[in-house]
Short mmCIF file of C-alpha atoms in Angstrom, two decimals:
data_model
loop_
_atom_site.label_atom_id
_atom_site.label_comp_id
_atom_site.label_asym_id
_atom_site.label_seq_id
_atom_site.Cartn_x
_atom_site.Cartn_y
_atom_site.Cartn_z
CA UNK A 1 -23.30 30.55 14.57
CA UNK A 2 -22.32 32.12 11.13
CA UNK A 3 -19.19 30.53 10.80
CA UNK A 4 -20.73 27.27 12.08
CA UNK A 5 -23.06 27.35 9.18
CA UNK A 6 -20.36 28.33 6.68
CA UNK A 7 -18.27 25.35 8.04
CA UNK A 8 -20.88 23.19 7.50
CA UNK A 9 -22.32 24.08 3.98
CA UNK A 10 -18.15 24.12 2.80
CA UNK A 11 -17.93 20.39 4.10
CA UNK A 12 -21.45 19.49 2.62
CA UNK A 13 -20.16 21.13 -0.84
CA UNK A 14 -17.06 18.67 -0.50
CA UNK A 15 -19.05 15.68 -0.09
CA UNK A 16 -21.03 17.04 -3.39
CA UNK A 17 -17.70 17.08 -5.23
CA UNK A 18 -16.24 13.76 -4.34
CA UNK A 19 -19.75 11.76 -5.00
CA UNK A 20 -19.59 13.41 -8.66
CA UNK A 21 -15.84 12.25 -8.75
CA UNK A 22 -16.89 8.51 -7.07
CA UNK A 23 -16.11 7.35 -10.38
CA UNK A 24 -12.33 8.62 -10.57
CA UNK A 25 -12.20 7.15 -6.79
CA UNK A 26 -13.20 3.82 -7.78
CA UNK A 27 -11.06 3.51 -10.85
CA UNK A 28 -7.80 4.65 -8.76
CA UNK A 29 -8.54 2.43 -6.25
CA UNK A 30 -8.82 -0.50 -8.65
CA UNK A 31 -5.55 0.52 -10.30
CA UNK A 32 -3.45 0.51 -6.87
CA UNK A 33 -4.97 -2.72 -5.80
CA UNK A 34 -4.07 -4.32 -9.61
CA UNK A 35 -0.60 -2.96 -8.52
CA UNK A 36 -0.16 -3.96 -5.40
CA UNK A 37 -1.41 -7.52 -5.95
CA UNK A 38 0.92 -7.66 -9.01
CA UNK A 39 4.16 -6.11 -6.79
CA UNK A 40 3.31 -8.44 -3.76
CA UNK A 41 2.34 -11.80 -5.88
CA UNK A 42 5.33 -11.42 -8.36
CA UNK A 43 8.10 -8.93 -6.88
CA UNK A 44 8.56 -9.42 -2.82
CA UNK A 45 9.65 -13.09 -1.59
CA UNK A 46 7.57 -15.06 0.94
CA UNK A 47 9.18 -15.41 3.95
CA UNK A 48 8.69 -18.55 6.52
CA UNK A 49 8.90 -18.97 10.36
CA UNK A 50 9.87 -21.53 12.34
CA UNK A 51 8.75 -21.29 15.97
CA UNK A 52 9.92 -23.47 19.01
CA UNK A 53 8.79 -23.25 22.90
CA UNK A 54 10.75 -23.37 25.71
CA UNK A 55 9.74 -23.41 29.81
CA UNK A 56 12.31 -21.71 32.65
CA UNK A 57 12.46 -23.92 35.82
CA UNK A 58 15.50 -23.10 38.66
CA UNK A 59 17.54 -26.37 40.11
CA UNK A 60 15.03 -25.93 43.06
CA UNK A 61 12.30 -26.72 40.83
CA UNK A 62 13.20 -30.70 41.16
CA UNK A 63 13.12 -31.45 44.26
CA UNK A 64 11.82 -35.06 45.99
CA UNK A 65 8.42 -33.34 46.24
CA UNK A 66 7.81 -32.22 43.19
CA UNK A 67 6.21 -29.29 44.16
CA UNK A 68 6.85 -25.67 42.91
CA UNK A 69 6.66 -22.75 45.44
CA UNK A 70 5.13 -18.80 43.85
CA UNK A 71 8.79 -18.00 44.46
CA UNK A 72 10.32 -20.39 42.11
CA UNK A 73 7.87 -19.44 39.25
CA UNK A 74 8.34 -15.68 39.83
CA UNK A 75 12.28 -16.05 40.22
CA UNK A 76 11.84 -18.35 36.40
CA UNK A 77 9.82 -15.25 35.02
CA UNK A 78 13.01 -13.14 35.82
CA UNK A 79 15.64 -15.55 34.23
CA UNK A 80 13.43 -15.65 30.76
CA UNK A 81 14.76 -12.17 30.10
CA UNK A 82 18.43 -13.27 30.94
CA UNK A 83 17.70 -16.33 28.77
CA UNK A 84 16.77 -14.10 25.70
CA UNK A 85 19.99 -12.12 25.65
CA UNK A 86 22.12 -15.39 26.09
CA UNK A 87 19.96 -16.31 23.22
CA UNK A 88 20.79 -13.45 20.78
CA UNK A 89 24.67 -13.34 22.06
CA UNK A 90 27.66 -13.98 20.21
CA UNK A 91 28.88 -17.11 21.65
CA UNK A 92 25.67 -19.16 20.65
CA UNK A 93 24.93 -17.29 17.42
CA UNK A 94 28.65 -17.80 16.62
CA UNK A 95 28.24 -22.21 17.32
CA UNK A 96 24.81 -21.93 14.83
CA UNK A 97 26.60 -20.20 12.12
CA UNK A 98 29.55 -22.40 12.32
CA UNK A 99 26.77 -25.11 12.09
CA UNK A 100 25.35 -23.61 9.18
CA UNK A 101 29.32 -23.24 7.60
CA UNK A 102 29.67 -26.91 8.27
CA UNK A 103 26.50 -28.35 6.55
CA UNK A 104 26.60 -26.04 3.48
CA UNK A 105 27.32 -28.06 0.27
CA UNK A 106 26.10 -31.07 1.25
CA UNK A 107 23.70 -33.18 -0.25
CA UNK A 108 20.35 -32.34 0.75
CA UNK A 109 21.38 -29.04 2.38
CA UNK A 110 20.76 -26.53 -0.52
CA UNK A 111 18.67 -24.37 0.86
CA UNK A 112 21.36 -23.32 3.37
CA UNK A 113 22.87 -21.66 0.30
CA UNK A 114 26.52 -21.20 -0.19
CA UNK A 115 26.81 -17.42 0.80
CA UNK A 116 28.87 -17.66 4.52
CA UNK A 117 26.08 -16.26 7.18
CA UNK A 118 27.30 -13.47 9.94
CA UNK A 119 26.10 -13.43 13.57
CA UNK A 120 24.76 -10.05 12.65
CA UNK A 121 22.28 -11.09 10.33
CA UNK A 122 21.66 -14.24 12.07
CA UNK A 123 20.40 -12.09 15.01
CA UNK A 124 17.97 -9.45 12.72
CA UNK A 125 16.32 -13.23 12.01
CA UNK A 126 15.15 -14.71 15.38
CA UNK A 127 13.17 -13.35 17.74
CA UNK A 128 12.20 -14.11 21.10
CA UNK A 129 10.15 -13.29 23.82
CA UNK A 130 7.67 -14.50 27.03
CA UNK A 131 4.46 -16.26 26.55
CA UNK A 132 1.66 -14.62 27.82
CA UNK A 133 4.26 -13.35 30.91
CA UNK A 134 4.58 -16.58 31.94
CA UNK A 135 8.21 -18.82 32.92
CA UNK A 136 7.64 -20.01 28.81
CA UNK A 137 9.33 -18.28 25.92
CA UNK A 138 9.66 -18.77 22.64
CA UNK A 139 12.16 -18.18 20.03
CA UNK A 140 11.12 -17.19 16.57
CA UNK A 141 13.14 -17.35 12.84
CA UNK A 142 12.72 -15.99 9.73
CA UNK A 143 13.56 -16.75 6.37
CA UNK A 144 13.12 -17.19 3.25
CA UNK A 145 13.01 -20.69 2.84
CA UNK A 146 10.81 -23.02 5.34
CA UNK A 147 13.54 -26.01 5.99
CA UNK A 148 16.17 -23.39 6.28
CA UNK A 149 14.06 -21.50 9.19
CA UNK A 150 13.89 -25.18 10.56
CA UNK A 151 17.24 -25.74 10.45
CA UNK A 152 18.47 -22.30 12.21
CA UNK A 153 15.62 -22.90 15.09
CA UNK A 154 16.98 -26.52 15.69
CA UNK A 155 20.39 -25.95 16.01
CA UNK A 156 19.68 -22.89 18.54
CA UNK A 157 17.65 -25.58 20.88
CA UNK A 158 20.76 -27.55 20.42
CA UNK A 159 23.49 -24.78 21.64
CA UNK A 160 21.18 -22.92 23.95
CA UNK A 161 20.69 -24.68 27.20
CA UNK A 162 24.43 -25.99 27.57
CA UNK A 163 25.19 -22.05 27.41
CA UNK A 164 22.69 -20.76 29.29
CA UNK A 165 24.01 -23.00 32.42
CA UNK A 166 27.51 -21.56 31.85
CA UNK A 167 26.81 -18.14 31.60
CA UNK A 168 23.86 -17.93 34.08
CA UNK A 169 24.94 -20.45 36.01
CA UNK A 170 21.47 -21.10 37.43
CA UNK A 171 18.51 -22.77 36.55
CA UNK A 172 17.88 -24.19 33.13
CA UNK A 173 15.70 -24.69 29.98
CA UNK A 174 13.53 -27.40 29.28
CA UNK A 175 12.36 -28.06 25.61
CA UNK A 176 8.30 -27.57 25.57
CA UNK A 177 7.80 -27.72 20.98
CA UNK A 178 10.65 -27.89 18.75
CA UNK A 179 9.63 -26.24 15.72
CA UNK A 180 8.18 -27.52 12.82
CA UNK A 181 8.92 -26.62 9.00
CA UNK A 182 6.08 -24.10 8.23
CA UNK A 183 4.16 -24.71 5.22
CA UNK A 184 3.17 -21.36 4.35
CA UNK A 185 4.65 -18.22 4.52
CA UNK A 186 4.25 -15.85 7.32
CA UNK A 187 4.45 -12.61 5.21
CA UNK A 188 3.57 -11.26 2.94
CA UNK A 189 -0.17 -11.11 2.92
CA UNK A 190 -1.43 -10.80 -0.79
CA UNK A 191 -5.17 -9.64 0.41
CA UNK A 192 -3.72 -7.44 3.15
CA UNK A 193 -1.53 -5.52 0.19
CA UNK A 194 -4.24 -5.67 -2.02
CA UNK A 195 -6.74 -4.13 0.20
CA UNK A 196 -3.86 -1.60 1.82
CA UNK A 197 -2.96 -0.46 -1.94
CA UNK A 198 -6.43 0.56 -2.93
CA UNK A 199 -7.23 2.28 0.49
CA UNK A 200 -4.26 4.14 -0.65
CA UNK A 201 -4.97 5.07 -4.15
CA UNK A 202 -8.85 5.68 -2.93
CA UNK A 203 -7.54 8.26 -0.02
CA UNK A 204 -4.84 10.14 -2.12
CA UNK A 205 -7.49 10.64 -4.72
CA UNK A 206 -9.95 12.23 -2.66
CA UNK A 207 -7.35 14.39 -1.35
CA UNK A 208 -6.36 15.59 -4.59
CA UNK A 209 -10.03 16.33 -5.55
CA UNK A 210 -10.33 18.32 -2.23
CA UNK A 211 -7.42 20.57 -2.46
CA UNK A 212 -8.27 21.02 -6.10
CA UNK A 213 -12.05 22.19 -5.20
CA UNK A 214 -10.69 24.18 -2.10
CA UNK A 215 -8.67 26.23 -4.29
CA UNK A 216 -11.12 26.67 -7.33
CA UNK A 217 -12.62 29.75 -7.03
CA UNK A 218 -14.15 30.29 -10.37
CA UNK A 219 -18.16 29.81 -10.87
CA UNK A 220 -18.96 27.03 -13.05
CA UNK A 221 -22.50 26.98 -13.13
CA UNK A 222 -25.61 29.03 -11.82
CA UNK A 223 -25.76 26.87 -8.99
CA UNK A 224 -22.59 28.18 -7.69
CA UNK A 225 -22.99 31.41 -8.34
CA UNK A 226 -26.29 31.33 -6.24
CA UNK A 227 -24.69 29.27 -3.31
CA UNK A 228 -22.23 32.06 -3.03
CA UNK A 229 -24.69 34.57 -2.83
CA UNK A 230 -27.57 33.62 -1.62
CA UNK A 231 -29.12 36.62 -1.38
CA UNK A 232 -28.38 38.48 -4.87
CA UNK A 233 -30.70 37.50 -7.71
CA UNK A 234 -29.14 36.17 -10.62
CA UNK A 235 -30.91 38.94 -13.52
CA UNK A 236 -29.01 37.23 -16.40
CA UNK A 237 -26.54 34.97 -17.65
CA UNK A 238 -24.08 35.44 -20.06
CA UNK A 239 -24.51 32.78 -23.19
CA UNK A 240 -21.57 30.48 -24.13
CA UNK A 241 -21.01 31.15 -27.83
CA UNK A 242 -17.94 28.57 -27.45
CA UNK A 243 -20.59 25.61 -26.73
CA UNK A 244 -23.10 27.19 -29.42
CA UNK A 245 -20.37 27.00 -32.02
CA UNK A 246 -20.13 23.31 -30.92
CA UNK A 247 -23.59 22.45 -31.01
CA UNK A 248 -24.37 23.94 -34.29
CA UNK A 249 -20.95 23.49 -36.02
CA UNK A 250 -18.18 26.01 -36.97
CA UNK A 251 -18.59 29.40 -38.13
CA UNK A 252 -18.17 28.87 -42.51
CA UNK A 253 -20.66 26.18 -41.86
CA UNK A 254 -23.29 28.13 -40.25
CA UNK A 255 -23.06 31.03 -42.79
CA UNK A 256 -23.41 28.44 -46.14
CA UNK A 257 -26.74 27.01 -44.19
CA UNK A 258 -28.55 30.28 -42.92
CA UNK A 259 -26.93 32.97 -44.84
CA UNK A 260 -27.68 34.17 -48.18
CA UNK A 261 -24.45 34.49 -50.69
CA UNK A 262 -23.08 37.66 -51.90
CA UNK A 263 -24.80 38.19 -55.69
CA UNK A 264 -21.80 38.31 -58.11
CA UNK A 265 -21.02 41.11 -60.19
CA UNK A 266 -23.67 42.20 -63.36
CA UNK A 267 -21.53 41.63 -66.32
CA UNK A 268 -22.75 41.06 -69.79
CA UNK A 269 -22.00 37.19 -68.84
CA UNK A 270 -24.20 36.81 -65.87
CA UNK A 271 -27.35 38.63 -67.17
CA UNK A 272 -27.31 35.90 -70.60
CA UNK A 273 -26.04 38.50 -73.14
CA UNK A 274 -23.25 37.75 -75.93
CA UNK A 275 -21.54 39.84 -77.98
CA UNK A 276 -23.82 39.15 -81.44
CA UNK A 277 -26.50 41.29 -79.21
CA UNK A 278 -24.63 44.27 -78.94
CA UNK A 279 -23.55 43.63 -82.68
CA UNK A 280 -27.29 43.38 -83.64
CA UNK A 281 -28.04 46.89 -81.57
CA UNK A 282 -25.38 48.69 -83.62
#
């Protein structure tokens, strides 16, 4: 019960100590979130995506009927996953960059850029995956500019289904949304940062002013003294000379105000005699 107690006056002292430092907290805070709006507005490029849809059906699918059995559909939920990784292989990412090769330097094709582009990092900028578990997928890209995202996602679409029927060699992919050219970036989020970069600053604050009060151990005031001891009686208190001398200025100061001079020596100057006096007295 004790140690309870102790617990709970220790975390109740804490709380004392950051609400007199709320000021610090807030003024941190502020300073991260002037940062992070700065570094995130100014320093990190926006980046766009382009996403299209897609919908797995098997040759049975189209039939005279038209009808489509719970077999079908489950068998098309399996082949999105084998779609995916035909998606991301070599032999279609290697047709899209030769694409991309081909239409770079043209007129009206600038934002393809004239670096030559790699399967490798064409890959680390699409992404793909089911919709909602469902037969659909869609396939995702990222980059920097918004017609260039539109460009990479369209010439996928046009490479994918012809490979997907060679490799898989069953079923196919029907075109559900081709994507359009985003008009604002996807990332990154200027309020998110800002608000992320003072939550920061606030929290590594706090815990800076909480180690620093857990490993004070000095007594600051007679409030502390009697917190720590509760039960001793504090008979007198020791004054601050330091904060007098502040108050009441320094130390020559003092003694020209309140303290009488030293008299100067009695010499035949200082008591108003001359020398025809002592003549006269002869």
């Amino acid at each position: 019960m004790e140690r309870k107690q102790e617990d709970t006056i220790d975390l109740l002292k804490l709380c004392k100590v950051l609400l007199n430092k709320a000021w610090l907290l807030i003024i941190v805070a502020l300073l991260f979130a002037i940062v992070s709006f700065v570094v995130t507005k100014n320093m990190i490029k926006p980046e766009y995506q382009a996403t299209s849809k897609l919908y797995v059906f098997n040759k049975s699918d189209v039939g005279t009927s038209g009808a489509v059995s719970s077999s079908d559909i489950s068998t098309s939920k399996i082949l999105v996953n084998t779609y995916i990784v035909v998606l991301q292989s070599d032999s279609v990412l290697g047709q899209v960059v030769d694409t991309i090769s081909e239409y770079q330097g043209k007129e009206g094709f600038e934002y393809l850029g004239t670096e030559p582009y790699t399967t490798g990092q064409l890959r680390q900028m699409i992404s793909a995956g089911s919709i909602n578990s469902t037969e659909s997928f869609s396939v995702t890209v990222t980059a920097h500019d918004p017609y260039q995202a539109k460009f990479i996602n369209d010439a996928i679409l046009y490479f994918l289904p012809d490979e997907i029927i060679r490799v898989v060699k069953a079923g196919a992919v029907e075109i559900i949304d081709k994507a359009s050219i985003p008009t604002k970036p996807s990332s990154p989020s200027i309020m998110k940062n800002t608000v992320l970069g003072g939550f920061v600053g606030g929290v590594l604050t706090a815990a800076i002013i909480v180690v620093m009060s857990l490993f004070d151990n000095l007594v600051h005031t007679e409030e502390d003294l009697q917190s720590e001891f509760p039960d001793i009686n504090v008979i007198g208190i020791i004054p601050d000379y330091k904060s007098d001398t502040r108050k009441y200025g320094t130390n020559k100061s003092f003694a020209n105000k309140d303290v009488p001079s030293k008299p100067k020596k009695n010499t035949k100057n200082s008591i108003g005699l001359d020398d025809d006096d002592f003549e006269n007295e002869e």
